[in-house]
Amino acid sequence: MAALRRTPPALVAGKYAAIAAYVAFALFPLYWLLKIALTPDTLIFSDGTALWPSELTLDNFRTVIFQSDFMAYFRNSVTVSLSTAAATTLIAAAAGYAFSRFTFRGKRWVVALMLLTQMFPLLMIIAPIYKLVAAIGLLNSLTSLIVVYTAFNIPFATFLMQSFFDGIPRDLEEAAMIDGCTRLQALRVVILPLTLPGLGATLGFVFTAAWSELLFALMLINSNDAMTFPVGLLTFVSKFSVDWGQMMAAGVLALVPSCLFFLFIQRYLVQGLTSGAVKG
Amino acid sequence: MAGMEMRALRKSYGGLEVLHDIDLTIDDGEFVVLVGPSGCGKSTLLRMIAGLEPITGGEFRIGGRRMNEVPPRDRDIAMVFQSYALYPHMSVGRNMGFSMEIRRRPAAERAGPVAAAARTLGLDRLLERFPKALSGGQRQRVAMGRAIVRDPQAFLFDEPLSNLDAALRVEMRLEIARLHQRLGTTTVYVTHDQVEAMTLADRIVVMNGGVIQQVGNPLELYDRPANRFVAQFIGSPTMNLLDLVADADGLRLGNGVRLLGPAPAAQLGIRPEHLAVVAPADGEITAQALVIERLGSDTNVFTEAEGIGPLLARVHGNVDLRPGDRLGLRLIRERIHLFDAAGRRLPPMH
């Protein structure tokens, strides 16, 4: 029977070839980003579509780091993204827990309203948001971005956290409460450690969303001091030319925090922590 | 340790009342089993005892102290859940000592009771392991260990054996019985398995539709069921129910056999083990064997009785019958149960 079930080698090879083709396709833009960042300015057009640059240089990185405002944009982005991720995750975790564990009057309406906020294209509401932010004098401040990003990420993050809380058996909290915990203690000592993968995923999702957001940052920020990195990238585009090498080098550098952040949270993303809690 | 008292206890969800006027007294050290079909309210009642469900009406006391408004942590009870509810991020030892840890007892003080409970349950070597590395039976033991370390006034068990295989279930049942004998702690145990109920309980509470149907020791329930529901729920295989016809001369079975008995009886109940299988000519009921189940110690004979319908007889040992054979059945008179039209028990006929 085992012999009959063995997959033909050609099929196995085909499967791996398909996966390899997909990975190459998905990663090619990243490779191209790195390739152009390492190509000297003078060769960018002469090298054309050659897969490997004829000469390598770190000049673009040097210029971006030491002779542009990129590091300031970068700091702004880190501040905005980390603050947004922390605030959103905190609020979404509390809301997600409430949705998962309690029944209360108006729960369905709150859920429906939160879903509703996700249905509008951002372009539709950018004007009122601009008016609101201007009215309270927060234009050109990182705070405005943190508030707006947090508000827009909370609904999705809440549903994400709720699904994680739903996956944790109620019995665990009840056992803890019988063992002597208050509900808050049960939440802190038993439930929260089991929600770390969920918190990690939510943090990662919100951080990435805030890190790469352009539309609101473009509308709400004008001054060079408060620019985030996606807006800052546009400064490499001048009236008559685009500084491709430096733009790509800045892009590569922008990937670093995202990668570091995911490296940091990836151990919390590992699922299966709750296995063994309940039967089977 | 302490006894419990429930007076006119009620539970409603919105306008829907699921438990109606529960009156029950559980003595100090008693092992009481709540049994009934799914949705009968037995688990809800247990959760009300634990403090996990608010009490809608009535009064509940443990050791004479009113508990209605007391949160679970202050009721001094321990509960073993059907799902075990072990904390997956804590080792076996920490799981078992958690109730002491949360009360800020120092680690040195916790070690003694945890080690003692682990020894009792054969968990000594597993204290460092995490729940996911344990088998179902071991997890069940850890859950029990956690309850023992708590040293509570009462143990609550919510269908603790339902997730185990048949052999392990028997083993753990025995373990629970031994534990109760040793500790003598008041225990309330919920199950839908009547074998567990019969083997473990000092007293059984049979529930249906949110109402207590009967409270009694296992043999009382078996010998003198208060109504048709209890009669059919307790005992395996299920009791046979035969419709009775009343006429001017008294009562008779569907096949014409006359019986002495109170006139209002509408149905006769007879357990399969109280139907004697005899030769066709000697029986008061003639029947045809449909299916023979040979269990080794007993044989179940499913029959179609003339003028009556399906009847099941249980014979000790083996019996020389084949599907299609004709046979006679006799009712053991002193084992007959009579019920009125509403299903209530009537006095016996002899």
XYZ file of C-alpha atoms in Angstrom:
630
model
C 0.000 0.000 0.000
C 2.815 2.351 0.950
C 4.441 1.782 -2.440
C 1.170 2.570 -4.188
C 0.770 5.807 -2.281
C 4.293 7.079 -2.896
C 4.186 10.332 -4.862
C 5.921 10.102 -8.259
C 9.327 11.921 -8.221
C 8.300 14.102 -11.157
C 5.358 15.393 -9.140
C 7.560 16.148 -6.137
C 10.052 17.973 -8.375
C 7.199 19.868 -10.035
C 5.844 20.915 -6.639
C 9.204 22.271 -5.497
C 9.735 24.023 -8.834
C 6.354 25.731 -8.445
C 7.184 26.839 -4.893
C 10.607 28.098 -6.010
C 9.041 30.032 -8.889
C 6.545 31.630 -6.515
C 9.222 32.596 -3.978
C 11.420 34.045 -6.741
C 8.471 36.021 -8.088
C 7.555 37.339 -4.612
C 11.096 38.256 -3.598
C 12.266 39.672 -6.939
C 11.203 43.287 -6.210
C 13.156 43.133 -2.952
C 16.180 41.855 -4.810
C 15.810 44.645 -7.353
C 15.595 47.184 -4.519
C 18.868 45.926 -3.089
C 20.523 45.655 -6.508
C 19.833 49.247 -7.498
C 20.772 50.479 -3.996
C 24.194 48.882 -4.494
C 24.696 50.052 -8.080
C 26.728 53.249 -8.574
C 24.643 56.167 -9.861
C 26.579 56.335 -13.104
C 25.775 52.715 -13.983
C 22.066 52.651 -13.135
C 20.938 53.304 -16.677
C 23.815 51.630 -18.494
C 23.394 48.392 -16.494
C 19.720 48.436 -17.408
C 18.031 45.119 -16.698
C 21.211 43.109 -16.104
C 20.545 40.771 -13.160
C 23.823 41.587 -11.406
C 25.431 45.070 -11.191
C 28.797 45.346 -12.959
C 30.139 47.265 -9.970
C 29.104 47.447 -6.264
C 29.089 50.521 -4.037
C 27.824 51.638 -0.611
C 27.827 55.309 -1.660
C 24.060 55.503 -1.849
C 23.709 54.309 1.759
C 26.403 56.716 2.888
C 24.661 59.657 1.237
C 21.264 58.669 2.611
C 22.514 58.242 6.175
C 24.951 61.147 6.448
C 23.880 63.736 3.872
C 20.086 63.601 3.890
C 17.287 64.064 6.439
C 16.493 60.409 6.145
C 17.531 59.539 9.727
C 15.109 62.161 11.058
C 12.268 60.722 8.943
C 13.271 57.331 10.182
C 13.099 58.385 13.842
C 9.683 59.946 13.250
C 8.439 56.750 11.640
C 9.715 54.629 14.513
C 8.016 56.916 17.054
C 4.714 56.934 15.172
C 4.679 53.208 14.415
C 5.676 52.032 17.885
C 3.244 54.395 19.610
C 0.420 53.413 17.263
C 1.141 49.707 17.674
C 1.268 49.957 21.475
C -1.843 52.125 21.838
C -3.879 50.116 19.337
C -2.913 46.756 20.801
C -3.723 47.876 24.333
C -7.168 49.184 23.376
C -7.900 46.314 20.977
C -6.941 43.715 23.593
C -9.308 45.236 26.146
C -12.121 45.549 23.591
C -11.468 42.085 22.153
C -11.642 40.543 25.634
C -14.937 42.281 26.327
C -16.418 41.119 23.010
C -15.185 37.592 23.599
C -16.281 37.130 27.208
C -19.186 39.427 28.032
C -22.679 39.905 26.750
C -23.828 43.467 27.149
C -26.536 45.734 25.838
C -25.708 47.181 22.427
C -22.856 44.742 21.736
C -24.169 43.955 18.255
C -24.467 47.658 17.458
C -20.911 48.365 18.543
C -19.639 45.479 16.403
C -21.710 46.684 13.431
C -20.410 50.248 13.811
C -16.834 49.032 13.981
C -17.352 47.018 10.816
C -18.924 50.063 9.174
C -15.773 52.125 9.712
C -13.873 49.604 7.620
C -16.167 49.997 4.628
C -15.237 53.529 3.545
C -12.308 54.187 1.238
C -9.822 56.364 3.116
C -9.889 58.978 0.341
C -13.506 59.779 1.216
C -12.740 60.810 4.762
C -9.381 62.444 4.325
C -10.876 65.929 3.971
C -12.946 65.825 7.193
C -9.988 64.319 9.036
C -7.804 67.178 7.783
C -10.372 69.740 8.980
C -10.629 68.051 12.380
C -6.881 67.822 12.895
C -6.416 71.426 11.745
C -9.169 72.609 14.090
C -7.455 71.159 17.132
C -4.117 72.476 16.001
C -2.376 69.180 15.493
C -1.305 69.625 11.857
C 2.392 68.896 11.306
C 2.653 66.865 14.508
C 3.414 63.201 15.009
C 0.589 63.070 17.563
C -1.981 63.628 14.815
C -0.658 60.609 12.930
C -0.617 58.424 16.058
C -4.219 59.353 16.906
C -5.508 58.857 13.370
C -3.642 55.573 12.788
C -4.783 54.227 16.165
C -8.392 55.104 15.416
C -8.290 53.435 12.015
C -6.513 50.284 13.153
C -8.602 49.596 16.278
C -11.581 47.864 14.589
C -9.544 45.274 12.739
C -7.135 44.789 15.653
C -10.102 44.300 17.987
C -11.577 41.548 15.832
C -8.133 39.962 15.594
C -7.691 40.010 19.387
C -11.245 38.767 19.913
C -10.513 35.715 17.774
C -7.453 34.990 19.923
C -9.448 35.336 23.154
C -12.187 33.138 21.673
C -9.554 30.461 21.166
C -8.733 30.374 24.884
C -11.188 28.164 26.777
C -13.358 29.948 29.333
C -12.760 27.033 31.685
C -9.226 28.325 32.284
C -10.453 31.633 33.692
C -13.146 29.914 35.688
C -10.636 27.438 37.124
C -8.390 30.367 38.071
C -11.298 32.201 39.704
C -12.177 29.107 41.723
C -8.489 28.725 42.614
C -8.612 32.165 44.202
C -8.164 34.785 41.466
C -10.293 37.832 40.822
C -11.286 38.229 37.177
C -8.477 40.727 36.647
C -5.944 38.412 38.275
C -7.167 35.508 36.130
C -6.777 37.720 33.073
C -3.266 38.786 34.051
C -1.858 35.490 35.325
C -3.609 32.926 33.136
C -5.130 34.498 30.032
C -2.581 37.168 29.119
C 0.419 34.788 28.892
C -1.656 32.634 26.540
C -2.568 35.630 24.404
C 1.051 36.575 23.674
C 0.889 35.144 20.124
C -2.227 37.246 19.536
C -0.642 40.358 21.003
C 2.468 39.717 18.880
C 0.424 39.326 15.708
C -1.600 42.456 16.438
C 1.490 44.499 17.278
C 3.168 43.306 14.074
C 0.152 44.031 11.926
C -0.426 47.529 13.287
C 3.286 48.403 13.272
C 3.599 47.441 9.597
C 0.429 49.294 8.657
C 1.610 52.487 10.413
C 5.166 52.108 9.101
C 4.136 52.122 5.464
C 1.197 54.545 5.581
C 1.533 57.386 3.081
C -1.841 59.033 2.445
C -2.531 60.559 5.875
C 1.138 61.328 6.451
C 1.200 63.239 3.161
C -1.925 65.224 3.999
C -1.308 65.994 7.652
C 2.451 66.626 7.606
C 4.133 69.434 5.669
C 7.158 70.355 7.704
C 10.388 68.508 7.144
C 10.801 67.973 10.917
C 7.707 65.862 11.292
C 7.909 63.865 8.051
C 7.724 60.112 8.263
C 9.847 57.947 6.041
C 7.243 57.160 3.294
C 6.756 60.912 2.797
C 10.497 61.424 3.058
C 11.047 58.974 0.203
C 9.289 61.450 -2.069
C 12.021 63.998 -1.401
C 14.275 61.861 -3.579
C 11.995 62.758 -6.465
C 12.916 66.226 -7.698
C 11.373 68.274 -10.474
C 13.699 67.056 -13.172
C 15.088 63.758 -11.942
C 14.618 60.836 -9.594
C 17.542 59.809 -7.413
C 16.974 56.080 -7.870
C 20.065 54.805 -6.056
C 19.439 56.837 -2.890
C 15.731 56.142 -2.938
C 16.372 52.397 -3.107
C 19.027 52.610 -0.370
C 16.512 54.417 1.847
C 13.982 51.706 1.005
C 16.396 48.966 2.065
C 17.103 50.797 5.329
C 13.352 51.161 5.912
C 13.010 47.383 5.805
C 15.374 46.984 8.750
C 13.052 48.021 11.627
C 10.191 45.944 10.206
C 12.450 42.897 10.017
C 13.846 43.517 13.513
C 10.379 43.961 14.908
C 9.141 40.684 13.430
C 12.287 38.940 14.590
C 11.522 40.188 18.096
C 7.868 39.112 18.134
C 8.216 35.938 16.122
C 8.648 33.715 19.168
C 5.297 34.979 20.439
C 3.737 34.225 17.099
C 4.455 30.537 17.496
C 1.097 28.910 17.922
C 0.172 25.872 19.919
C 0.866 27.338 23.331
C -2.636 26.474 24.473
C -2.449 22.856 23.359
C -2.843 20.631 26.389
C -5.038 23.105 28.217
C -8.129 21.145 27.505
C -9.014 17.662 26.395
C -7.114 15.665 23.947
C -15.706 20.256 55.174
C -19.287 21.372 55.174
C -22.762 20.482 54.035
C -24.809 22.422 51.504
C -28.379 23.635 51.436
C -30.397 24.777 48.454
C -33.775 26.353 49.044
C -36.111 27.122 46.116
C -33.072 27.772 43.920
C -33.963 29.174 40.509
C -31.997 30.133 37.400
C -33.275 32.152 34.455
C -31.633 33.435 31.313
C -33.690 36.475 30.329
C -37.265 35.272 30.489
C -36.345 31.602 30.196
C -36.276 29.707 33.483
C -33.964 26.687 33.239
C -33.951 25.572 36.898
C -37.176 25.559 38.879
C -37.339 25.581 42.685
C -34.446 23.275 43.493
C -34.588 22.077 47.109
C -31.691 19.902 48.144
C -29.663 19.299 51.266
C -26.236 17.706 50.970
C -24.774 16.382 54.201
C -21.242 16.997 55.345
C -18.947 14.445 53.695
C -21.625 13.103 51.381
C -20.962 12.124 47.746
C -23.908 13.372 45.696
C -24.214 12.759 41.972
C -26.379 14.994 39.779
C -27.491 12.963 36.803
C -29.794 13.564 33.876
C -29.912 13.929 30.103
C -28.209 16.821 28.259
C -29.868 20.144 28.961
C -31.527 19.012 32.202
C -29.793 21.756 34.196
C -27.330 19.635 36.167
C -24.220 21.498 34.998
C -25.940 24.856 35.519
C -26.745 23.836 39.089
C -23.119 22.826 39.659
C -21.912 26.155 38.251
C -24.292 27.960 40.593
C -22.789 26.010 43.497
C -19.321 27.052 42.270
C -20.356 30.678 41.912
C -19.708 30.743 38.164
C -23.398 31.390 37.392
C -25.388 33.995 39.307
C -28.355 32.640 41.288
C -31.652 34.087 40.040
C -33.751 33.203 43.072
C -33.788 31.193 46.264
C -30.973 30.649 48.693
C -27.774 28.632 48.695
C -25.656 27.934 51.775
C -22.376 26.129 52.364
C -21.689 25.205 55.978
C -24.635 27.380 57.035
C -23.213 30.506 55.374
C -25.250 32.199 52.641
C -23.320 32.014 49.386
C -25.609 33.705 46.836
C -23.432 36.796 46.480
C -20.050 35.266 47.392
C -17.556 35.127 44.458
C -16.082 31.722 43.501
C -12.705 32.442 45.081
C -14.265 32.933 48.528
C -16.489 29.836 48.513
C -13.652 27.520 49.490
C -14.508 24.908 46.903
C -12.446 23.131 44.241
C -13.720 22.115 40.841
C -12.567 19.548 38.303
C -13.690 20.517 34.808
C -14.661 18.219 31.963
C -11.903 19.845 29.891
C -9.456 19.577 32.857
C -8.727 23.333 32.443
C -5.032 22.990 33.221
C -2.995 26.172 32.780
C -0.928 25.297 29.682
C 1.924 27.681 30.434
C 2.531 26.272 33.921
C 4.218 23.025 34.895
C 2.256 20.248 36.574
C 3.667 21.237 39.960
C 2.753 24.898 39.506
C -0.708 23.953 38.244
C -1.296 21.937 41.384
C 0.044 24.607 43.728
C -1.602 27.527 41.921
C -4.353 28.051 44.504
C -1.664 28.474 47.192
C 0.526 30.612 44.932
C -2.322 33.054 44.314
C -2.813 33.291 48.080
C 0.875 34.254 48.347
C 1.966 31.179 50.282
C 5.758 30.852 50.054
C 7.157 28.203 47.717
C 8.492 26.143 50.634
C 5.016 25.965 52.146
C 3.454 24.959 48.817
C 5.887 22.128 48.155
C 4.532 19.833 50.891
C 0.864 19.631 49.852
C 1.814 19.465 46.150
C 4.214 16.579 46.762
C 1.663 14.757 48.929
C -1.082 15.092 46.314
C 1.341 14.065 43.561
C 2.265 10.938 45.520
C -1.379 10.026 46.058
C -2.097 10.354 42.349
C 1.139 8.850 41.036
C 2.302 12.140 39.545
C 5.632 12.420 41.415
C 7.736 12.154 38.286
C 5.639 14.505 36.193
C 5.810 17.644 38.332
C 8.197 19.422 35.957
C 6.259 18.552 32.812
C 3.806 20.794 31.015
C 0.191 19.765 30.372
C 0.717 19.302 26.633
C 3.236 16.527 27.364
C 0.685 14.508 29.374
C -1.817 11.850 28.346
C -5.539 12.346 28.942
C -5.501 10.243 32.096
C -2.498 12.114 33.498
C -4.143 15.468 32.798
C -7.217 14.234 34.609
C -5.051 13.321 37.589
C -3.368 16.736 37.608
C -6.798 18.385 37.623
C -7.737 16.248 40.617
C -4.394 17.008 42.263
C -5.053 20.729 41.897
C -8.374 20.226 43.678
C -6.801 18.170 46.487
C -4.022 20.707 47.153
C -6.733 23.348 47.595
C -8.032 21.318 50.591
C -11.519 22.746 50.126
C -14.829 22.441 51.967
C -16.271 20.689 48.932
C -15.202 19.128 45.639
C -17.195 19.788 42.491
C -16.768 17.514 39.471
C -18.260 18.453 36.089
C -18.367 15.301 33.947
C -14.694 14.671 34.684
C -14.443 11.315 32.921
C -16.292 12.041 29.669
C -13.122 12.596 27.667
C -11.402 9.371 28.695
C -11.588 5.998 26.981
C -13.642 3.225 28.550
C -10.812 1.429 30.403
C -9.337 4.630 31.806
C -12.785 5.791 32.846
C -13.232 2.707 35.033
C -9.778 3.216 36.542
C -10.345 6.909 37.308
C -13.816 6.169 38.683
C -12.210 3.858 41.183
C -9.600 6.483 41.995
C -12.270 9.103 42.689
C -14.141 6.652 44.935
C -10.960 5.843 46.880
C -10.106 9.521 47.181
C -13.510 10.281 48.643
C -13.214 7.425 51.098
C -9.835 8.739 52.215
C -10.566 12.461 52.363
C -14.265 12.321 53.210
C -14.819 15.733 51.606
C -18.338 16.727 50.556
C -18.543 16.092 46.820
C -20.998 17.106 44.118
C -20.447 15.218 40.882
C -22.228 15.846 37.590
C -22.519 13.143 34.961
C -24.878 11.870 32.312
C -23.468 8.370 32.751
C -25.707 6.403 35.053
C -23.044 3.751 35.712
C -20.816 6.474 37.204
C -23.779 7.722 39.196
C -24.691 4.260 40.522
C -21.120 3.305 41.427
C -19.928 6.546 43.029
C -22.896 8.106 44.755
C -24.067 8.012 48.329
C -27.128 9.688 46.907
C -28.197 10.368 43.344
C -30.196 13.404 42.249
C -32.008 12.645 38.986
C -32.882 15.804 37.062
C -34.958 16.469 33.974
C -36.205 19.721 32.468
C -34.704 21.798 35.271
C -36.628 19.890 37.949
C -35.401 17.316 40.469
C -37.213 14.080 39.641
C -35.986 12.000 42.576
C -33.295 11.988 45.239
C -32.206 8.705 46.751
C -29.459 6.167 47.126
C -28.646 4.147 44.016
C -30.657 1.051 44.955
C -33.701 3.090 45.988
C -33.699 4.641 42.548
C -33.298 1.265 40.894
C -35.922 -0.522 42.996
C -38.431 2.253 43.565
C -38.211 4.870 40.810
C -40.540 7.781 41.597
C -41.744 8.083 38.039
C -41.432 6.758 34.525
C -38.535 9.112 33.694
C -36.374 7.891 36.578
C -37.372 4.296 35.856
C -36.155 4.585 32.300
C -33.079 6.691 33.072
C -31.655 4.488 35.820
C -30.724 0.936 34.859
C -29.080 -0.379 31.749
C -30.465 -1.629 29.451
C -33.536 0.558 29.817
C -36.680 -0.686 31.542
C -39.415 -2.127 29.273
C -42.691 -0.194 29.368
C -45.900 -2.052 28.491
C -49.261 -0.337 27.988
C -52.069 -1.640 30.196
C -55.745 -1.880 29.311
C -58.316 -1.385 32.093
C -61.688 -3.109 31.755
C -64.497 -4.157 34.116
C -62.457 -7.084 35.454
C -59.255 -5.133 36.149
C -56.061 -4.707 34.163
C -54.683 -6.710 31.310
C -51.663 -6.592 29.026
C -51.974 -6.036 25.305
C -51.917 -9.796 24.729
C -54.835 -10.373 27.107
C -52.916 -11.614 30.190
C -54.686 -10.401 33.338
C -52.875 -8.676 36.157
C -53.921 -7.661 39.645
C -53.307 -4.025 40.325
C -54.682 -0.606 41.080
C -57.116 0.500 38.429
C -55.487 3.828 37.525
C -52.289 2.099 36.301
C -51.664 2.974 32.677
C -48.287 1.366 32.141
C -46.280 -1.485 33.516
C -42.518 -1.284 33.772
C -40.268 -4.321 33.947
C -36.486 -4.272 33.792
C -34.947 -6.613 31.168
C -33.282 -8.635 33.944
C -36.696 -9.266 35.533
C -38.175 -10.940 32.467
C -37.588 -14.707 32.615
C -36.965 -16.451 29.298
C -38.848 -19.785 29.223
C -40.193 -22.266 26.694
C -42.924 -20.799 24.457
C -45.615 -22.929 26.112
C -44.630 -21.832 29.653
C -44.595 -18.065 29.084
C -47.390 -15.610 29.775
C -46.039 -13.734 26.788
C -44.943 -15.400 23.554
C -42.352 -13.627 21.498
C -39.974 -13.994 18.596
C -36.257 -13.374 19.108
C -34.992 -10.602 16.790
C -31.407 -9.937 17.900
C -29.269 -11.788 20.449
C -26.427 -9.815 22.073
C -23.999 -12.132 23.878
C -21.927 -10.149 26.374
C -20.322 -13.172 28.043
C -21.656 -12.598 31.541
C -25.132 -11.787 30.207
C -27.183 -12.127 27.072
C -29.588 -9.478 25.803
C -32.524 -10.937 23.874
C -34.391 -8.365 21.784
C -37.829 -9.747 20.963
C -41.112 -8.847 19.305
C -43.838 -9.926 21.734
C -47.257 -10.938 20.401
C -49.894 -8.303 21.114
C -47.396 -6.144 22.997
C -44.503 -5.025 20.772
C -40.755 -4.905 21.306
C -39.482 -6.334 24.605
C -35.941 -6.807 25.840
C -34.963 -9.624 28.196
C -31.574 -9.942 29.878
C -30.482 -13.426 30.841
C -27.568 -14.227 33.113
C -24.948 -16.245 31.224
C -25.643 -17.646 27.795
C -28.930 -18.771 26.294
C -29.548 -21.208 23.468
C -31.519 -18.972 21.147
C -31.141 -17.734 17.601
C -32.773 -14.813 15.799
C -36.195 -15.982 14.599
C -36.691 -18.526 17.433
C -39.930 -18.441 19.382
C -39.723 -18.132 23.154
C -41.843 -17.528 26.215
C -41.389 -14.656 28.703
C -42.594 -14.438 32.331
C -42.797 -11.273 34.402
C -41.240 -11.631 37.848
C -44.248 -10.316 39.783
C -42.493 -8.620 42.725
C -40.298 -6.685 40.268
C -43.121 -5.090 38.351
C -43.456 -1.275 38.497
C -46.756 0.440 37.804
C -47.227 3.994 36.582
C -50.340 6.127 36.144
C -51.160 8.055 32.983
C -49.011 11.008 34.161
C -46.041 8.658 34.641
C -46.115 8.701 38.475
C -45.272 5.562 40.399
C -48.181 3.584 41.869
C -48.013 1.162 44.822
C -46.776 -2.302 43.839
C -49.368 -4.889 42.803
C -48.527 -7.679 45.241
